[in-house]
Amino acid sequence: NAGVTQTPKFQVLKTGQSMTLQCAQDMNHNSMYWYRQDPGMGLRLIYYSASEGTTDKGEVPNGYNVSRLNKREFSLRLESAAPSQTSVYFCATSKEDTGTGGQETQYFGPGTRLLVL
Amino acid sequence: AQSVTQLGSHVSVSEGALVLLRCNYSSSVPPYLFWYVQYPNQGLQLLLKYTTGATLVKGINGFEAEFKKSETSFHLTKPSAHMSDAAEYFCAVRLSGSARQLTFGSGTQLTVLP
């Protein structure tokens, strides 16, 4: 039972390159999230997927796209990387059964450190 | 809109001393409140959360927090700090029934001195 896994752990890109960050969970959770963490700013939500087949923008979606491939997997794509996207990216999941109303705990992966030169 | 303020980006305490990390939120309705801990080069781990009911919430590793609606606060405490408590701590809020977004504070780095 691995929980939430993310690949790669670390990546260096040149400006303009593209890449996809992968996230997978074996917790049978309905909802998945992508956050970025920058020094002094906490975590900010990029995109989330409330359930398989749906995605929605979070606080900072510009420059990113996402795909909820199936219930287990949620990927984040940078089409044309910029230095401003240098950050640590976290995937998270939560169960979110009907009627739980927001009290569900979010479980986080170990993160992907991205450096854009 | 909801927001979270963590007072003090860095807090240092001596081993065995009281730990107090402050969190205030702004919300028009009482939210759900969470404290997460992040150890170096790791993801975030839930310490405790307030949903409904008792306002004093106990979490893992001896931490607890008290929800005070009148002060819009959810401060995190531990009676006696241990070296292993050194980490970054994040307060987060989420409105009931809202979109799935957790709003995080900017974090407090806790240093425990021997």
Tab-separated table of C-alpha atoms in Angstrom:
chain	number	residue	atom	x	y	z
A	1	ASN	CA	0.000	0.000	0.000
A	2	ALA	CA	2.070	2.910	-1.331
A	3	GLY	CA	-0.506	5.671	-0.693
A	4	VAL	CA	0.238	8.586	-3.027
A	5	THR	CA	3.229	8.316	-5.362
A	6	GLN	CA	4.732	10.985	-7.609
A	7	THR	CA	7.226	10.769	-10.445
A	8	PRO	CA	9.776	12.103	-11.081
A	9	LYS	CA	11.230	13.189	-7.748
A	10	PHE	CA	13.391	15.864	-9.336
A	11	GLN	CA	13.542	17.435	-12.791
A	12	VAL	CA	15.520	20.173	-14.482
A	13	LEU	CA	14.020	21.802	-17.570
A	14	LYS	CA	15.067	24.551	-19.921
A	15	THR	CA	12.670	27.394	-20.609
A	16	GLY	CA	10.154	26.332	-23.245
A	17	GLN	CA	10.463	22.599	-22.672
A	18	SER	CA	7.442	20.527	-21.770
A	19	MET	CA	6.970	17.799	-19.241
A	20	THR	CA	4.322	15.802	-17.404
A	21	LEU	CA	4.289	15.154	-13.686
A	22	GLN	CA	2.641	11.903	-12.728
A	23	CYS	CA	0.604	11.096	-9.645
A	24	ALA	CA	-0.956	7.782	-8.686
A	25	GLN	CA	-2.896	6.659	-5.621
A	26	ASP	CA	-3.939	3.259	-4.333
A	27	MET	CA	-6.284	4.617	-1.641
A	28	ASN	CA	-9.442	4.376	-3.795
A	29	HIS	CA	-10.049	8.090	-3.229
A	30	ASN	CA	-12.400	10.060	-5.417
A	31	SER	CA	-10.703	13.458	-5.410
A	32	MET	CA	-7.185	14.411	-6.446
A	33	TYR	CA	-5.317	17.726	-6.348
A	34	TRP	CA	-2.171	19.396	-7.608
A	35	TYR	CA	-0.493	22.058	-5.467
A	36	ARG	CA	2.682	24.055	-5.827
A	37	GLN	CA	4.779	25.102	-2.860
A	38	ASP	CA	6.947	28.204	-2.954
A	39	PRO	CA	8.982	29.663	-0.082
A	40	GLY	CA	6.923	31.877	2.218
A	41	MET	CA	3.698	31.207	0.331
A	42	GLY	CA	2.410	27.921	1.661
A	43	LEU	CA	0.726	25.612	-0.844
A	44	ARG	CA	-1.442	26.922	-3.645
A	45	LEU	CA	-3.932	24.821	-5.556
A	46	ILE	CA	-3.286	24.518	-9.292
A	47	TYR	CA	-6.031	22.113	-10.402
A	48	TYR	CA	-8.211	19.514	-8.808
A	49	SER	CA	-10.388	16.619	-9.881
A	50	ALA	CA	-13.440	15.988	-7.738
A	51	SER	CA	-14.031	12.626	-9.373
A	52	GLU	CA	-12.972	10.561	-12.367
A	53	GLY	CA	-13.753	12.463	-15.554
A	54	THR	CA	-13.891	15.950	-14.033
A	55	THR	CA	-11.256	18.630	-13.537
A	56	ASP	CA	-11.457	22.205	-12.268
A	57	LYS	CA	-9.122	25.160	-11.945
A	58	GLY	CA	-7.695	26.152	-8.619
A	59	GLU	CA	-5.979	29.341	-7.527
A	60	VAL	CA	-3.016	29.319	-9.950
A	61	PRO	CA	-3.892	27.311	-13.110
A	62	ASN	CA	-2.152	29.427	-15.764
A	63	GLY	CA	0.559	27.561	-17.650
A	64	TYR	CA	-0.671	24.122	-16.593
A	65	ASN	CA	-3.010	21.424	-17.869
A	66	VAL	CA	-4.226	18.291	-16.155
A	67	SER	CA	-5.638	14.899	-17.059
A	68	ARG	CA	-7.569	12.575	-14.780
A	69	LEU	CA	-6.636	9.413	-16.611
A	70	ASN	CA	-8.654	7.096	-14.375
A	71	LYS	CA	-9.565	6.941	-10.706
A	72	ARG	CA	-5.965	6.228	-9.706
A	73	GLU	CA	-4.000	8.668	-11.842
A	74	PHE	CA	-3.903	12.455	-12.163
A	75	SER	CA	-1.204	14.081	-14.279
A	76	LEU	CA	-0.013	17.691	-14.481
A	77	ARG	CA	1.471	18.997	-17.719
A	78	LEU	CA	3.633	22.019	-18.341
A	79	GLU	CA	3.421	22.737	-22.066
A	80	SER	CA	6.103	25.442	-22.184
A	81	ALA	CA	8.009	25.699	-18.927
A	82	ALA	CA	8.977	29.100	-17.526
A	83	PRO	CA	11.385	29.990	-14.701
A	84	SER	CA	8.371	31.145	-12.668
A	85	GLN	CA	7.256	27.523	-12.583
A	86	THR	CA	10.306	26.511	-10.557
A	87	SER	CA	8.693	25.046	-7.472
A	88	VAL	CA	7.923	21.905	-5.520
A	89	TYR	CA	4.776	20.213	-6.773
A	90	PHE	CA	2.588	18.089	-4.536
A	91	CYS	CA	-0.202	15.763	-5.472
A	92	ALA	CA	-2.876	15.039	-2.862
A	93	THR	CA	-5.988	12.891	-2.611
A	94	SER	CA	-9.105	12.756	-0.451
A	95	LYS	CA	-11.984	10.336	-0.187
A	96	GLU	CA	-14.851	12.835	-0.596
A	97	ASP	CA	-17.830	10.543	-0.396
A	98	THR	CA	-21.201	12.173	-0.936
A	99	GLY	CA	-22.277	14.184	2.079
A	100	THR	CA	-18.949	14.473	3.848
A	101	GLY	CA	-19.015	18.188	3.112
A	102	GLY	CA	-15.386	19.150	3.217
A	103	GLN	CA	-14.069	17.575	6.386
A	104	GLU	CA	-12.106	14.892	4.601
A	105	THR	CA	-8.369	14.767	5.150
A	106	GLN	CA	-6.130	15.303	2.157
A	107	TYR	CA	-3.196	12.909	1.841
A	108	PHE	CA	-0.047	14.163	0.164
A	109	GLY	CA	2.605	12.576	-1.999
A	110	PRO	CA	6.342	13.162	-1.449
A	111	GLY	CA	6.585	15.926	-4.043
A	112	THR	CA	8.407	16.686	-7.289
A	113	ARG	CA	11.109	19.359	-7.268
A	114	LEU	CA	11.166	21.212	-10.574
A	115	LEU	CA	13.859	23.636	-11.655
A	116	VAL	CA	13.328	25.634	-14.833
A	117	LEU	CA	16.423	27.347	-16.187
B	1	ALA	CA	-13.145	34.562	0.455
B	2	GLN	CA	-11.288	32.653	3.092
B	3	SER	CA	-7.720	33.294	4.165
B	4	VAL	CA	-5.281	32.024	6.739
B	5	THR	CA	-2.619	33.937	8.638
B	6	GLN	CA	0.183	32.251	10.506
B	7	LEU	CA	1.978	34.665	12.806
B	8	GLY	CA	5.707	34.089	12.823
B	9	SER	CA	7.420	32.414	9.909
B	10	HIS	CA	10.104	31.090	12.276
B	11	VAL	CA	9.686	29.994	15.895
B	12	SER	CA	12.472	28.681	18.121
B	13	VAL	CA	11.939	26.891	21.410
B	14	SER	CA	14.159	24.969	23.776
B	15	GLU	CA	13.708	21.245	24.142
B	16	GLY	CA	11.093	20.666	26.844
B	17	ALA	CA	9.515	24.102	26.447
B	18	LEU	CA	5.969	24.896	25.370
B	19	VAL	CA	5.312	25.067	21.645
B	20	LEU	CA	2.738	27.623	20.469
B	21	LEU	CA	2.139	28.174	16.764
B	22	ARG	CA	-0.481	30.737	15.878
B	23	CYS	CA	-3.148	30.543	13.196
B	24	ASN	CA	-5.976	32.965	12.477
B	25	TYR	CA	-8.520	32.595	9.716
B	26	SER	CA	-10.974	34.893	8.052
B	27	SER	CA	-14.221	33.372	6.929
B	28	SER	CA	-17.847	34.425	6.996
B	29	VAL	CA	-18.833	31.014	8.311
B	30	PRO	CA	-16.979	28.620	10.592
B	31	PRO	CA	-14.714	26.545	8.402
B	32	TYR	CA	-13.075	23.194	8.777
B	33	LEU	CA	-9.553	23.708	10.145
B	34	PHE	CA	-6.436	21.607	9.720
B	35	TRP	CA	-2.835	21.546	10.884
B	36	TYR	CA	-0.280	19.760	8.729
B	37	VAL	CA	3.409	19.094	9.405
B	38	GLN	CA	6.138	18.840	6.787
B	39	TYR	CA	9.480	17.259	7.602
B	40	PRO	CA	12.446	18.086	5.344
B	41	ASN	CA	12.087	16.786	1.792
B	42	GLN	CA	8.780	15.102	2.537
B	43	GLY	CA	5.118	15.673	1.801
B	44	LEU	CA	2.603	17.063	4.259
B	45	GLN	CA	1.166	14.909	7.017
B	46	LEU	CA	-2.032	15.662	8.936
B	47	LEU	CA	-1.484	16.539	12.598
B	48	LEU	CA	-5.091	17.230	13.536
B	49	LYS	CA	-8.326	18.748	12.274
B	50	TYR	CA	-11.402	20.486	13.599
B	51	THR	CA	-14.718	19.698	11.938
B	52	THR	CA	-17.535	19.919	14.482
B	53	GLY	CA	-18.086	19.240	18.164
B	54	ALA	CA	-15.408	19.650	20.810
B	55	THR	CA	-13.332	22.748	20.228
B	56	LEU	CA	-10.168	21.254	21.747
B	57	VAL	CA	-8.730	18.821	19.253
B	58	LYS	CA	-5.968	16.347	20.028
B	59	GLY	CA	-3.645	15.176	17.303
B	60	ILE	CA	-0.624	13.003	16.805
B	61	ASN	CA	2.727	13.382	18.552
B	62	GLY	CA	1.215	15.183	21.566
B	63	PHE	CA	-0.050	18.217	19.657
B	64	GLU	CA	-3.423	19.817	20.231
B	65	ALA	CA	-5.291	22.867	18.977
B	66	GLU	CA	-8.261	24.849	20.184
B	67	PHE	CA	-10.878	26.356	17.889
B	68	LYS	CA	-11.953	29.763	19.202
B	69	LYS	CA	-14.730	31.157	17.074
B	70	SER	CA	-14.777	34.520	18.863
B	71	GLU	CA	-11.089	35.027	18.089
B	72	THR	CA	-11.189	33.270	14.679
B	73	SER	CA	-8.145	31.326	15.823
B	74	PHE	CA	-6.879	27.752	15.772
B	75	HIS	CA	-3.525	27.847	17.545
B	76	LEU	CA	-1.383	24.717	17.786
B	77	THR	CA	0.279	23.779	21.077
B	78	LYS	CA	2.431	21.086	22.595
B	79	PRO	CA	3.379	21.177	26.293
B	80	SER	CA	6.950	19.946	25.867
B	81	ALA	CA	8.960	20.245	22.666
B	82	HIS	CA	11.094	17.385	21.417
B	83	MET	CA	13.962	17.596	18.966
B	84	SER	CA	11.946	15.480	16.532
B	85	ASP	CA	9.270	18.230	16.378
B	86	ALA	CA	11.550	20.406	14.249
B	87	ALA	CA	9.657	20.833	10.985
B	88	GLU	CA	7.456	23.261	9.073
B	89	TYR	CA	3.843	23.541	10.190
B	90	PHE	CA	0.947	24.652	8.034
B	91	CYS	CA	-2.512	25.737	9.071
B	92	ALA	CA	-5.259	25.265	6.468
B	93	VAL	CA	-8.958	26.040	6.193
B	94	ARG	CA	-11.794	24.750	4.070
B	95	LEU	CA	-15.406	25.845	3.966
B	96	SER	CA	-18.041	23.172	4.404
B	97	GLY	CA	-19.779	22.209	1.182
B	98	SER	CA	-17.450	24.353	-0.899
B	99	ALA	CA	-15.292	23.445	-3.786
B	100	ARG	CA	-12.484	21.208	-2.734
B	101	GLN	CA	-9.923	23.887	-2.121
B	102	LEU	CA	-7.826	23.914	1.007
B	103	THR	CA	-6.407	27.359	1.712
B	104	PHE	CA	-3.018	27.150	3.396
B	105	GLY	CA	-1.167	29.604	5.561
B	106	SER	CA	2.392	30.510	4.647
B	107	GLY	CA	3.852	28.115	7.202
B	108	THR	CA	5.863	28.333	10.421
B	109	GLN	CA	9.303	26.773	10.648
B	110	LEU	CA	9.806	25.338	14.140
B	111	THR	CA	13.346	24.982	15.450
B	112	VAL	CA	13.964	23.070	18.671
B	113	LEU	CA	17.135	24.014	20.497
B	114	PRO	CA	18.981	21.509	22.703
